[in-house]
Coordinates of C-alpha atoms in Angstrom, one line a residue:
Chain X
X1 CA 84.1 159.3 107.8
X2 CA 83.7 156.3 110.4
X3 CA 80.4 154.1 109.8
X4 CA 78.5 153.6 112.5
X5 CA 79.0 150.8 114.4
X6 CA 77.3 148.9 117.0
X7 CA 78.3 146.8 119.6
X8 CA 77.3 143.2 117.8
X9 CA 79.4 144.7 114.9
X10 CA 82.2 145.1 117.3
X11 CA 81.4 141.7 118.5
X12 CA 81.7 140.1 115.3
X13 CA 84.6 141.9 113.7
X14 CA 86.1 140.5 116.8
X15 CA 85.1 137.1 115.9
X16 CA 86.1 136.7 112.4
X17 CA 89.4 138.9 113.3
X18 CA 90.1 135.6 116.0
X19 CA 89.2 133.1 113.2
X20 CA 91.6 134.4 110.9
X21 CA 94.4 134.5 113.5
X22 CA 93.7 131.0 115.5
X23 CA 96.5 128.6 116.2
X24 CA 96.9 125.9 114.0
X25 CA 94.3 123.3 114.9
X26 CA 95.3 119.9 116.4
X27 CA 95.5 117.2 114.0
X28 CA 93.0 114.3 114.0
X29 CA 96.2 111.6 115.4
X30 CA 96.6 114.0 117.9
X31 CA 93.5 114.8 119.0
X32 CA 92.7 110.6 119.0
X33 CA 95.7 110.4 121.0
X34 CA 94.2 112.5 123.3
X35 CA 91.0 110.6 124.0
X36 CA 92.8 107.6 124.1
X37 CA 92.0 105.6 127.6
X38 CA 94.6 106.2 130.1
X39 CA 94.6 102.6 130.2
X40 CA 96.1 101.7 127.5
X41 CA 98.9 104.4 127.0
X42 CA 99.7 103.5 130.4
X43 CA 98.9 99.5 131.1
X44 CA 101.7 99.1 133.7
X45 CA 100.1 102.1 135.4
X46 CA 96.9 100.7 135.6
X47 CA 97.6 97.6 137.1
X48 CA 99.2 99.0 139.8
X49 CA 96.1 101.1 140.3
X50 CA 93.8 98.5 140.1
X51 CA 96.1 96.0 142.6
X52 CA 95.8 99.1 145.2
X53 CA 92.1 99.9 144.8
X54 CA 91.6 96.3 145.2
X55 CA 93.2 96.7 148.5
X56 CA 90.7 99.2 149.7
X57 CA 88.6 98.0 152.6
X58 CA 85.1 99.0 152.0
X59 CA 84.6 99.9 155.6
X60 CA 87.3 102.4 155.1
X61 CA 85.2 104.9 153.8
X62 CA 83.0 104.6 156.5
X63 CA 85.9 105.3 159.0
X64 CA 86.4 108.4 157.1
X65 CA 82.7 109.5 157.6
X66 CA 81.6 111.4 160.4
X67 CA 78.0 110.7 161.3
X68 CA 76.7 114.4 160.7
X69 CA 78.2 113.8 157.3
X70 CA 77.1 110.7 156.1
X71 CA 74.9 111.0 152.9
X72 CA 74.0 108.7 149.9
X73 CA 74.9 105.1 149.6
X74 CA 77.5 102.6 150.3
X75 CA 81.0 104.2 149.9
X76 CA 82.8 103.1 146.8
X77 CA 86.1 102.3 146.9
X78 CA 88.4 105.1 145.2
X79 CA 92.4 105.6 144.1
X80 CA 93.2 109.2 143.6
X81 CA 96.2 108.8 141.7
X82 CA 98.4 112.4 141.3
X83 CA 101.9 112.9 139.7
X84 CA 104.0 111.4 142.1
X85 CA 101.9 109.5 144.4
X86 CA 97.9 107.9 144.8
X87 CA 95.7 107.9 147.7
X88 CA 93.4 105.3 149.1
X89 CA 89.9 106.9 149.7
X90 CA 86.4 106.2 149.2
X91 CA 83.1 108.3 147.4
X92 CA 79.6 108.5 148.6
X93 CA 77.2 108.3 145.2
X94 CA 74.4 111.4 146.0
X95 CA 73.0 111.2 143.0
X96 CA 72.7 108.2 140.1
X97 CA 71.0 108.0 136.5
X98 CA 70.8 106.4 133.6
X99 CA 68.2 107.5 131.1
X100 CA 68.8 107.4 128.0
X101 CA 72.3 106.1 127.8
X102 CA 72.9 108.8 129.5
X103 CA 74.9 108.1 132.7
X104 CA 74.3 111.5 135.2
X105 CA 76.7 110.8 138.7
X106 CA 77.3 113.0 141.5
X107 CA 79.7 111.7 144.0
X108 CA 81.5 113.2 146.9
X109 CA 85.0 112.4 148.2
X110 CA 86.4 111.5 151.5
X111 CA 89.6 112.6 151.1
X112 CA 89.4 115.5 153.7
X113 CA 92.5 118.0 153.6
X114 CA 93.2 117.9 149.9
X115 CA 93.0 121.0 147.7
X116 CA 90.2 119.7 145.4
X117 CA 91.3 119.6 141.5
X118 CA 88.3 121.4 139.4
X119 CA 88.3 118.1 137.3
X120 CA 88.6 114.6 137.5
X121 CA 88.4 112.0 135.0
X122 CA 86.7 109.1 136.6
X123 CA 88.1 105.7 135.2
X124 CA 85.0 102.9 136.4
X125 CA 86.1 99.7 137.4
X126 CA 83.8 96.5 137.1
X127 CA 84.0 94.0 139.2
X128 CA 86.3 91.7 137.2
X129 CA 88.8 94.5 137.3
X130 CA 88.4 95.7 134.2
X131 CA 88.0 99.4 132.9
X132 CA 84.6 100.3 131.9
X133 CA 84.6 103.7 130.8
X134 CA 86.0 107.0 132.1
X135 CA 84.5 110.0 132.1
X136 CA 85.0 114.0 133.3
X137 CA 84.0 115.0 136.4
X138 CA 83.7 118.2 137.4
X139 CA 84.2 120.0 140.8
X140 CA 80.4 120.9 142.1
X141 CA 81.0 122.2 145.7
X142 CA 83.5 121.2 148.5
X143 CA 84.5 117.9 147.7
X144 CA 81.5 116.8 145.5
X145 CA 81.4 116.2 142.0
X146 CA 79.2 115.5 138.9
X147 CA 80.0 113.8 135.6
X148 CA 77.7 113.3 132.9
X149 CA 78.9 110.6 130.1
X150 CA 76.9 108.4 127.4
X151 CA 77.4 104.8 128.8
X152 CA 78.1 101.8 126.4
X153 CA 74.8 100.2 125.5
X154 CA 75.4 97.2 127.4
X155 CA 76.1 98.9 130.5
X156 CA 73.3 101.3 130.0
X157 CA 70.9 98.3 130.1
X158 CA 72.3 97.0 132.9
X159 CA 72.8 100.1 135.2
X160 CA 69.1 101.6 134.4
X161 CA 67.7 100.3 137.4
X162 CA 70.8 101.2 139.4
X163 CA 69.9 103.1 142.8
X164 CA 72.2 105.5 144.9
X165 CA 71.3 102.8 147.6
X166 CA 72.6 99.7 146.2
X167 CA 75.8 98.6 146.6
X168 CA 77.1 100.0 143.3
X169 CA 79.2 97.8 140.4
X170 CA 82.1 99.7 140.3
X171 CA 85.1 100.7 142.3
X172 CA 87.2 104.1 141.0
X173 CA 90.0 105.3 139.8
X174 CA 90.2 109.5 139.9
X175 CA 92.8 111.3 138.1
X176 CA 93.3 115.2 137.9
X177 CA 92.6 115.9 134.3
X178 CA 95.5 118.3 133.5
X179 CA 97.9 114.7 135.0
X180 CA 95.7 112.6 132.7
X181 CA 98.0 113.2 129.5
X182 CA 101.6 114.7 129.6
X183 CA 102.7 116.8 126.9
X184 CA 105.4 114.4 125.5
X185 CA 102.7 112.0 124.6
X186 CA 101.5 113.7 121.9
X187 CA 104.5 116.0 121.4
X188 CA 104.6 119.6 119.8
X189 CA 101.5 118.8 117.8
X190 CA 99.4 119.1 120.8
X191 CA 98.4 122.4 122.4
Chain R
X1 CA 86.8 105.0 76.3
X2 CA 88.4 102.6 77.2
X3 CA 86.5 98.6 77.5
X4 CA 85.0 97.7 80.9
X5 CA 88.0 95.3 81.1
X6 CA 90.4 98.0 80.2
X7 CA 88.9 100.1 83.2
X8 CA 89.3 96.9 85.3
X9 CA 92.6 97.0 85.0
X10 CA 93.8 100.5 85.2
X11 CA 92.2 99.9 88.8
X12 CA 94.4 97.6 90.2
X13 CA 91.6 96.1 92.1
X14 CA 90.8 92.5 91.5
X15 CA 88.9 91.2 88.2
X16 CA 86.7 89.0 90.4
X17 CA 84.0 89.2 87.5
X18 CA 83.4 86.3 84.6
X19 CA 85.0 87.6 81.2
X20 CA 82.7 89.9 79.4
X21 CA 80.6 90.9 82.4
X22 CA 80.0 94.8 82.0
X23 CA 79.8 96.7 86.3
X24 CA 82.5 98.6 87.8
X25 CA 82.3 97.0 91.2
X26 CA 84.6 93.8 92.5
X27 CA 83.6 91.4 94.7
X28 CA 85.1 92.3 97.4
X29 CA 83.5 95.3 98.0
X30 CA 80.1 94.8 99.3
X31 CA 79.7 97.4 102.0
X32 CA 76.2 96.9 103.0
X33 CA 77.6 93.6 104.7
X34 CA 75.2 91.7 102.5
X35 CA 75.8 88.7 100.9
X36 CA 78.2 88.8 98.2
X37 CA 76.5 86.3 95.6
X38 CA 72.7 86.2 94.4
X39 CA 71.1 84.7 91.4
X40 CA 71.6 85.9 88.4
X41 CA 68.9 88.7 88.0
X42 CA 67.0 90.4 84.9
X43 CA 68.2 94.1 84.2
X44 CA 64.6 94.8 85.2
X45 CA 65.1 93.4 88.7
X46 CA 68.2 94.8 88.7
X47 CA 66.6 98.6 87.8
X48 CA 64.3 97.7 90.8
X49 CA 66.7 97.1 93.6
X50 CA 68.7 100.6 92.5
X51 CA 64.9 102.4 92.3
X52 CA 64.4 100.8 95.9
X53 CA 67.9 101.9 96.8
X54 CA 66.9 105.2 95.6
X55 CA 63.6 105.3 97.6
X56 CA 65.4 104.2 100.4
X57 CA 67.7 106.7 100.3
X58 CA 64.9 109.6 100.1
X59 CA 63.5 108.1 102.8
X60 CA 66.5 108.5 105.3
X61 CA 67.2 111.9 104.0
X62 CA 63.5 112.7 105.1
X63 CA 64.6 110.7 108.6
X64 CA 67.8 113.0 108.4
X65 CA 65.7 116.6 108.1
X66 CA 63.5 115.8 111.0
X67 CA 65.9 114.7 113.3
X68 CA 65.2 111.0 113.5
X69 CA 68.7 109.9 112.8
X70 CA 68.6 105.9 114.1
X71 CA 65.9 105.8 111.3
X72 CA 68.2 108.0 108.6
X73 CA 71.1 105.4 109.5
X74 CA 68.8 102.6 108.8
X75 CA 67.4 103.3 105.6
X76 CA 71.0 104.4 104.2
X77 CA 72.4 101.4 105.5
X78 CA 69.9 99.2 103.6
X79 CA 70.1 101.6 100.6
X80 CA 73.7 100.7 100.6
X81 CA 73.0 97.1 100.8
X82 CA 70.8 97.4 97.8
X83 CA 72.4 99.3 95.4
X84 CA 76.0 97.2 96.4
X85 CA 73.5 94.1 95.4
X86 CA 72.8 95.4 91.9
X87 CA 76.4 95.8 91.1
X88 CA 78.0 92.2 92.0
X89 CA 79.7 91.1 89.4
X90 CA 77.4 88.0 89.7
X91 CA 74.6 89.2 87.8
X92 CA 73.6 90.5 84.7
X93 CA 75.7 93.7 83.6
X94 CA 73.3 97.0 83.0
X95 CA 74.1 99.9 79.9
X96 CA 77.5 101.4 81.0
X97 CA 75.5 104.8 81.7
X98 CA 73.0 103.1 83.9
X99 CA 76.3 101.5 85.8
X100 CA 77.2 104.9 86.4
X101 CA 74.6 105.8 87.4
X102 CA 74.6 103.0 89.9
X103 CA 77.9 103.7 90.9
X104 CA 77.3 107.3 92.1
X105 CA 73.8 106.0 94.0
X106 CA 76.8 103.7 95.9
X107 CA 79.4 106.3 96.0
X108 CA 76.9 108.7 97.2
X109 CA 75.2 106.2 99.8
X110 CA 78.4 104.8 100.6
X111 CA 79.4 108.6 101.9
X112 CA 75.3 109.0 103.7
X113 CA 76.8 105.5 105.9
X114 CA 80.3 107.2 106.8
X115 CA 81.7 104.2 105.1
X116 CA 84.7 106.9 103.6
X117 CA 87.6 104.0 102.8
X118 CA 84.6 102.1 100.9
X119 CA 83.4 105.6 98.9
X120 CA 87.6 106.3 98.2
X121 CA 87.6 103.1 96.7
X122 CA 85.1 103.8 94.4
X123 CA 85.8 107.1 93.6
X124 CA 89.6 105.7 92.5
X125 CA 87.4 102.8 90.5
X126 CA 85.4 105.6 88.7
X127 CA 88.3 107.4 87.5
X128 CA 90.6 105.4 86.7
X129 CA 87.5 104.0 84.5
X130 CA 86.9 107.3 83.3
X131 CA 89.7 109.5 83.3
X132 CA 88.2 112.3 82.1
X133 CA 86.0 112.1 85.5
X134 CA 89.2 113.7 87.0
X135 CA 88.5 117.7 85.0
X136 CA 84.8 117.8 86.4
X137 CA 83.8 119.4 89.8
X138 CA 82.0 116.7 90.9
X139 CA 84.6 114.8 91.3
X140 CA 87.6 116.9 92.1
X141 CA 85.4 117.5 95.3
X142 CA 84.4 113.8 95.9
X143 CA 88.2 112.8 95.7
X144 CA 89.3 115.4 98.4
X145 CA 87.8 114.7 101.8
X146 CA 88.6 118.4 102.7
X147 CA 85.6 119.5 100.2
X148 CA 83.1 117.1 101.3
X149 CA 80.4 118.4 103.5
X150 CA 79.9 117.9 107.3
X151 CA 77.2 115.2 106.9
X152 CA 79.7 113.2 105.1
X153 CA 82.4 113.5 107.4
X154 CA 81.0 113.4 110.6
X155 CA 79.6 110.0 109.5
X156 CA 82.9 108.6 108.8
X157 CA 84.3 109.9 111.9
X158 CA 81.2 108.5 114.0
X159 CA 82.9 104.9 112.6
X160 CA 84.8 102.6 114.5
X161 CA 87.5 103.9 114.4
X162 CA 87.5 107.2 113.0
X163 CA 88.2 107.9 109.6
X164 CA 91.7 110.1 110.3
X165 CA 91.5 112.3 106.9
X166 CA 87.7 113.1 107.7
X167 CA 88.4 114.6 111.5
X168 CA 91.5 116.2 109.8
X169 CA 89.0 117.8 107.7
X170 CA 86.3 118.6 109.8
X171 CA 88.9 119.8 112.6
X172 CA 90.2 122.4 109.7
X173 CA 87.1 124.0 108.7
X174 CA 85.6 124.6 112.2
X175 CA 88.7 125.5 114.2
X176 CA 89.2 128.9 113.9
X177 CA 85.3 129.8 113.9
X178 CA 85.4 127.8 117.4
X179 CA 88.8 129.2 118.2
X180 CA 87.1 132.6 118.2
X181 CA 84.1 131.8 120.0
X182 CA 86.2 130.4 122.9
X183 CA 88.6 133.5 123.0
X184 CA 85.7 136.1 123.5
X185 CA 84.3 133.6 126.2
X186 CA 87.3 133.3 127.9
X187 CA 89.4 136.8 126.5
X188 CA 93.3 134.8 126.8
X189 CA 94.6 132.8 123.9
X190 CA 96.1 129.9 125.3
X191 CA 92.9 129.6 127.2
X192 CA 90.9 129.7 124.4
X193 CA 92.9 127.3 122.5
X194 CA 92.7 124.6 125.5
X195 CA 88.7 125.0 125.4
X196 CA 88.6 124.3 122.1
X197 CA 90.4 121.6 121.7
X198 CA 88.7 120.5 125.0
X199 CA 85.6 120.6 123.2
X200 CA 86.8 118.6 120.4
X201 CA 88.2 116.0 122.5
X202 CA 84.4 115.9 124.0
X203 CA 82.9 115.6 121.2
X204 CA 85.0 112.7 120.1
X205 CA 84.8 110.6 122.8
X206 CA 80.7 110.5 122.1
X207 CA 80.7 110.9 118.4
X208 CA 78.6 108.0 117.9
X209 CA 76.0 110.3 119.3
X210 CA 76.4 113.3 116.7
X211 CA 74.1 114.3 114.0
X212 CA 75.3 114.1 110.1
X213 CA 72.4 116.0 109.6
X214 CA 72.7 118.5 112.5
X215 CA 74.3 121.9 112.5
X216 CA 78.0 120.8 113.8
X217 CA 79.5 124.1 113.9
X218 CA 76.6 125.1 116.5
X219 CA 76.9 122.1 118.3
X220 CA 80.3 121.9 118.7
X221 CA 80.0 125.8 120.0
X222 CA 77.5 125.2 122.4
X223 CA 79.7 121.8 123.8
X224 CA 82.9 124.4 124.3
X225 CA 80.2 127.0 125.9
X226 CA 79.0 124.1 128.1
X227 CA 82.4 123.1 129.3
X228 CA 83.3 126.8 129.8
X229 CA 80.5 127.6 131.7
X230 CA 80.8 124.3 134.1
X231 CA 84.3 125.9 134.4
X232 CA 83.4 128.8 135.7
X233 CA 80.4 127.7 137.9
X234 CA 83.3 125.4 139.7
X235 CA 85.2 128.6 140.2
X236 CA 82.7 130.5 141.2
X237 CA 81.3 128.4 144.0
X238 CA 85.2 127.5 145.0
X239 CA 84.7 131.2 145.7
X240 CA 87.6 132.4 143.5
X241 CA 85.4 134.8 142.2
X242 CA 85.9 137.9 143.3
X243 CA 82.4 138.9 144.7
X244 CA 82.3 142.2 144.7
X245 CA 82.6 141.8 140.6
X246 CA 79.9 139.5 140.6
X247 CA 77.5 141.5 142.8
X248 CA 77.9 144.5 140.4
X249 CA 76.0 143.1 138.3
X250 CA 73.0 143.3 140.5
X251 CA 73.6 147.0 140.2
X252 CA 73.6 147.5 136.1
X253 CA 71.5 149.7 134.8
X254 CA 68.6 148.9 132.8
X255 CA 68.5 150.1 129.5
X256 CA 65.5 150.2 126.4
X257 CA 67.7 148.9 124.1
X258 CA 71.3 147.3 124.9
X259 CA 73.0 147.7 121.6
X260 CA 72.0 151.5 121.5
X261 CA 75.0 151.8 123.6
X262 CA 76.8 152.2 120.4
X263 CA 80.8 152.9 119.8
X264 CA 80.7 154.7 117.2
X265 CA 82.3 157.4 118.1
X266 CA 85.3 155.9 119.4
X267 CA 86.0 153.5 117.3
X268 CA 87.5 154.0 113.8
X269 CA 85.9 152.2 110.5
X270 CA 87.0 148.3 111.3
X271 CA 86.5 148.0 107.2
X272 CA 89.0 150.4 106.4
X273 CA 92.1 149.5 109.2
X274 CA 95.4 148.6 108.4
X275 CA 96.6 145.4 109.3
X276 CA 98.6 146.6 112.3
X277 CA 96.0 148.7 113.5
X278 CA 93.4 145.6 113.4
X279 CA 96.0 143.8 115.4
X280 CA 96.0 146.7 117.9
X281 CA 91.8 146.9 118.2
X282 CA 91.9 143.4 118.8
X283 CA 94.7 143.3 121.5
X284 CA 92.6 146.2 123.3
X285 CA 88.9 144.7 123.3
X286 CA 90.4 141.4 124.3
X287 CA 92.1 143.8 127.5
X288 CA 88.4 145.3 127.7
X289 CA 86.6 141.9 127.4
X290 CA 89.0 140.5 130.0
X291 CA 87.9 142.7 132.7
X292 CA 84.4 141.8 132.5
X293 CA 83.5 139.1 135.0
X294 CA 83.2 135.8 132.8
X295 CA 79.1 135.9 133.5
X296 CA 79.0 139.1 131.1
X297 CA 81.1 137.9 128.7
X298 CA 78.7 134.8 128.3
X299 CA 76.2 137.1 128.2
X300 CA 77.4 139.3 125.3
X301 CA 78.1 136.2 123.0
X302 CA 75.0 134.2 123.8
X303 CA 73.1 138.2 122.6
X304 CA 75.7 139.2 119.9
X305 CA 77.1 136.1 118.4
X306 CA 74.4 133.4 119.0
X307 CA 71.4 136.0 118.4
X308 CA 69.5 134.6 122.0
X309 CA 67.1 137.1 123.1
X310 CA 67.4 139.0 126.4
X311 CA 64.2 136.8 127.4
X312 CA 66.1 133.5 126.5
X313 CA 69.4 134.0 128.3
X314 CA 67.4 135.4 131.6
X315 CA 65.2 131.9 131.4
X316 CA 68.7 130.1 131.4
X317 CA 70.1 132.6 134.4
X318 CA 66.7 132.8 136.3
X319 CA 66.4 136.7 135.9
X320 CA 64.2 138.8 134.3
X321 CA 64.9 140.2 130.5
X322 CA 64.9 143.5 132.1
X323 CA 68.2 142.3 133.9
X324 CA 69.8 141.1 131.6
X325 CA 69.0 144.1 129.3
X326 CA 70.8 146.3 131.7
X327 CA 73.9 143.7 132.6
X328 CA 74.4 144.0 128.5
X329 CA 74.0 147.9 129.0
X330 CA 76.7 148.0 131.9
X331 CA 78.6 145.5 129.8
X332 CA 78.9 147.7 126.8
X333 CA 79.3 151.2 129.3
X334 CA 82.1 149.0 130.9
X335 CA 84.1 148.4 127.3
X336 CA 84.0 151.5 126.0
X337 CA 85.0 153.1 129.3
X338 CA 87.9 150.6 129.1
X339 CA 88.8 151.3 125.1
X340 CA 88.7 154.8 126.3
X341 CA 90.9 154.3 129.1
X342 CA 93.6 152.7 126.7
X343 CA 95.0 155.8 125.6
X344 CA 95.5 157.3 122.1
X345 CA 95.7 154.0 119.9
X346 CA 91.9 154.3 118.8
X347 CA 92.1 157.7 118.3
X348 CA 95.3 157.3 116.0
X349 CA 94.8 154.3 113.9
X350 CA 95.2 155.5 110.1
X351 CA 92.8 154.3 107.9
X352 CA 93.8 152.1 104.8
X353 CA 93.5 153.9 101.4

């Protein structure tokens, strides 16, 4: 005779029935591995980057900018760097906050004509060309995107007044996320 | 038993102490980063640092149940610093059961602080003092860092830098539960797998900010939900959504009660399947859950498996409970037309004897 069942049983036969079949987990070195800044698997790399976004004319991103478009601050410089080649473009900031350590960013692109990625990660670069953090940013609409990331405490103190207005401490680097680490790094451990 | 000195030695850790001194602890490890030499104290004063340790240590557990945990971290932190005082070899030895006594308060606080390589090192003090340590449960959990609980590992992987074994751990015993949340939000394996070890990956890289004290294996759900649903709000306003799918939903039915829409009688008793039959059910509401757009399937966990009310998930979606009532109605009407629609497995799955 069946018991009766209802759909949250269902639900959570389901569930348990996925836990004891899931893949094997990644392992803690991988994992690490994984959050490990781009930066530093890849130093060479991001020199390069850096020499190119330091190339970046700030009034480029104003060229880019139609008037009916123009929103937010001054542009930031930005690399979008893909697979095989980077791109020399430039972000208006919309929206900036810290509160809390908590850094909240939404940003949109110039880079008309490309097929925007639905992530990013955002590597910040300080003025001394230096990496500063990077975080995940995700596609909002068009070509505008928010990230939301807990800032390093000295940063934190220092960006809290920040405005979208200002002329803002940082240049960028953007990466699509699925580019950010190739398989091999990690090898067959990673999923 | 063996003499303190004896114990010493099986350690393999430096004697640093003066011949005849009775503590299990060597100089070198102070892990409260206090200084490692004080005046020689009376067992008295010595009984009042570990009571203040001890106080101290209430205190951040009280810190830890309310939520408070800069003030938690604090008080451990200067617990440990106390009760790493009372054992320096410097000062006057206590009774050997008040030393272990003392050494479980540090073990114990040591593991509160995330300090794991300091708390391994004692644990490997204590029994190769005590051998017979080894046979009791206490201790066969303390050595294994796969046993200890999530306070104790998500402090040592909040350190700088991670404490490998403890994320192994922690990693282990919430993977699949995680693994199975993200496969009924996103009904596809691989895609299930990548969210979860998305969510881990974002959890690491601000693991200063988790909770010992919090519940990690909702947490860690509600980060992969989070991510999932930021997925799918890109999609969806990158229009790749089909619309008509979404705009269904506006037409669901409303309904009294949304788990009245029962299966009971096409489904066969899930206690009482065989293994290959279990393997098929599963296969076929994955199928079913898979043509639901991904809003219902967020809808159905955040009712089924996180217990929300119809009230709490409208708040988050800006609709009425009466909505989302019916969208967990049409939801359910939508499966079983689908498990029906899948031919004769359900209706021949053998049950097991």
């Amino acid at each position: 005779m069946k018991s009766e069942k209802t759909f949250e049983d269902l639900m959570r036969w389901r569930l348990a029935e996925a836990a004891t079949g899931s893949p094997a987990p990644p392992s803690a070195t991988c994992l690490l591995e994984l959050i490990r800044p781009w930066w530093e698997i890849w130093p060479a790399q991001f020199l390069d980057a850096v020499d190119r976004l330091g190339q970046i004319n700030l009034n480029y991103g104003h060229a880019m900018e139609t008037a009916g478009q123009y929103r937010g601050g001054h542009p930031v410089p930005v690399l979008i760097v893909g697979e095989e080649d980077s791109l020399k473009s430039s972000a208006r900031v919309l929206y900036l906050d810290v509160r809390d350590g908590e850094f909240r960013l939404r940003f949109r692109l110039a880079a008309a004509g490309l097929k925007a990625p639905q992530r990013y990660e955002v590597t910040f670069i300080g003025a001394d060309q230096r990496p500063l953090f990077s975080a995940e940013a995700t596609l909002f609409m068009n070509n505008e995107y928010h990230l939301a990331s807990e800032l390093p405490e000295d940063l934190a103190e220092l960006w809290k007044q920040l405005k979208v207005t200002d002329k803002l401490p940082f240049r960028l680097i953007i990466r699509p996320v699925k580019a950010a680490v190739p398989s091999s790094t990690c090898g067959h451990m990673c999923l | 038993m063996d003499t303190l000195e004896q114990r010493r030695a099986k350690t393999g850790l430096p004697a640093s102490a003066a011949e005849g001194e009775r503590h299990f602890f060597p100089a070198e490890m102070n892990g409260g980063g206090l200084p490692t030499s004080m005046p020689a104290e009376s067992t008295d004063q010595l009984k009042n640092l570990m009571a203040e340790a001890e106080r101290l240590e209430s205190a951040g557990l009280g810190a830890r149940s309310t939520g408070d945990e800069s003030k938690a971290e604090q008080c451990f932190l200067a617990a440990l610093g106390l009760a790493t005082k009372a054992f320096n070899p410097t000062v006057i030895s206590l009774a050997p059961a008040e030393e272990m006594s003392g050494l479980r308060l540090n073990l114990r606080l040591a593991l509160r602080c995330g300090e794991a390589d300091q708390a391994r090192k004692l644990i490997k003090l204590a029994l190769a003092s005590v051998p017979a340590l080894a046979f009791e449960d206490e201790w066969i959990q303390l050595r294994e860092s796969a046993t200890w609980p999530d306070e104790w590992l998500i402090g040592a992987i909040r350190r700088e830098p991670p404490d490998v074994a403890a994320l192994d751990a922690l990693v282990k015993r919430h993977w699949p539960l995680l693994f199975g949340r993200c496969l009924v939000l996103t009904a596809n394996h691989p895609a299930a797998a990548d969210l979860a070890q998305d969510a881990w990956c974002r959890i690491l890289r601000s693991r200063k900010r988790l909770k010992p004290g919090g519940n990690f294996p909702a947490y860690i759900t509600t980060v992969a939900t989070n991510l999932w649903r930021d997925d799918m709000r890109s999609i969806s306003r990158a229009g790749l959504m089909a619309r008509s799918r979404m705009s269904s939903l506006n037409e669901a039915l409303p309904g009294d009660d949304e788990n009245s829409a029962t299966l009971m009688d096409i489904l066969p008793d899930l206690d009482a399947l065989q293994q290959q039959d279990r393997n098929h059910l599963a296969l076929e509401i994955d199928q079913a859950m898979a043509q639901l757009p991904p809003l219902l399937r967020d809808v159905l966990s955040a009712r089924f498996l996180n217990g929300e009310t119809c009230l709490e998930i409208g708040r988050r979606h800006g609709r009425t409970q009466q909505t989302i009532s019916g969208w967990i109605r049409s939801a359910i009407i939508q499966i079983r037309t689908t498990l029906e629609n899948q031919g004769n497995t359900l209706k021949n799955m053998t049950h097991e004897k």
